[in-house]
Coordinates of C-alpha atoms in Angstrom, one line a residue:
M65 CA 79.4 -137.8 22.4
F66 CA 79.7 -136.1 19.0
T67 CA 78.7 -139.1 16.9
S68 CA 75.2 -139.0 18.4
S69 CA 74.9 -135.2 18.4
G70 CA 73.4 -133.1 15.6
L71 CA 75.6 -130.9 13.5
T72 CA 75.0 -127.1 13.0
A73 CA 76.7 -125.5 10.0
F74 CA 77.5 -121.7 10.3
V75 CA 77.6 -119.3 7.4
P76 CA 78.2 -115.5 7.7
T77 CA 76.1 -112.8 6.1
A78 CA 76.0 -109.0 6.2
D79 CA 72.4 -109.0 5.1
L80 CA 69.9 -111.3 6.8
D81 CA 67.0 -110.4 4.5
A82 CA 69.1 -111.2 1.4
A83 CA 70.3 -114.4 3.0
D84 CA 66.7 -115.4 3.7
A85 CA 65.7 -114.7 0.1
F86 CA 68.4 -117.1 -1.0
Y87 CA 68.3 -119.9 1.6
G88 CA 64.6 -119.7 2.4
G89 CA 63.4 -118.5 -1.1
T90 CA 65.7 -119.9 -3.8
L91 CA 66.8 -123.0 -2.0
A92 CA 63.4 -123.4 -0.2
L93 CA 65.0 -124.4 3.1
P94 CA 62.5 -124.1 6.0
R95 CA 63.4 -121.3 8.4
I96 CA 63.1 -122.7 11.9
D97 CA 64.2 -119.7 13.8
A98 CA 64.9 -116.0 13.2
S99 CA 66.4 -113.3 15.4
P100 CA 68.2 -110.0 14.8
F101 CA 71.4 -112.0 14.9
A102 CA 70.8 -115.0 12.7
N103 CA 68.4 -117.1 10.6
V104 CA 68.3 -120.8 11.2
Y105 CA 67.2 -123.2 8.5
D106 CA 66.7 -127.0 8.4
S107 CA 68.5 -128.8 5.6
D108 CA 67.4 -132.4 5.9
G109 CA 67.9 -132.5 9.6
T110 CA 71.0 -130.4 9.7
Q111 CA 70.7 -126.9 11.1
L112 CA 72.2 -124.2 9.0
R113 CA 72.7 -121.0 11.0
V114 CA 73.2 -117.9 8.9
T115 CA 74.8 -115.5 11.3
L116 CA 74.9 -111.7 10.9
V117 CA 78.4 -110.2 10.8
D118 CA 79.6 -106.7 10.0
H119 CA 81.6 -107.8 6.9
V120 CA 81.9 -111.0 4.9
D121 CA 85.3 -111.7 3.4
A122 CA 85.5 -113.7 0.2
Q123 CA 86.7 -117.2 0.9
A124 CA 89.3 -119.0 -1.2
H125 CA 87.6 -122.4 -0.6
T126 CA 84.1 -123.9 -0.3
I127 CA 82.5 -123.3 3.1
L128 CA 79.1 -125.1 2.4
G129 CA 77.8 -127.7 0.1
W130 CA 75.1 -130.3 -0.5
N131 CA 75.2 -133.9 -1.7
V132 CA 72.6 -133.9 -4.6
A133 CA 71.4 -136.8 -6.7
D134 CA 72.2 -135.1 -10.0
I135 CA 74.6 -132.1 -10.1
D136 CA 73.7 -131.2 -13.6
V137 CA 70.0 -130.9 -12.7
A138 CA 70.9 -128.9 -9.5
V139 CA 73.0 -126.5 -11.5
R140 CA 70.3 -126.0 -14.1
E141 CA 67.7 -125.3 -11.4
L142 CA 70.0 -122.8 -9.6
V143 CA 70.8 -121.0 -12.9
A144 CA 67.1 -120.9 -13.8
A145 CA 66.5 -119.3 -10.3
G146 CA 69.0 -116.6 -11.1
V147 CA 71.9 -117.8 -9.1
E148 CA 75.3 -116.8 -10.6
L149 CA 77.7 -119.8 -10.3
R150 CA 81.4 -119.1 -10.5

């Protein structure tokens, strides 16, 4: 059942507009749905649901990542777009 079902990734946000500026703007992911509760983006066929929560706690581990062809190029593009990498 699950091997033939699409995956949806979930990421919390306390600010849907700021999240859209990042995921839809900086990362240029197409937004395929929007509601007062979440924005949904398409990432190469995988749905990314950015869900509104009251408070986002810092995570001690990675919660989302992409497989990119060249990590150095990806980092340069993100930094050039104003993303602060830690």
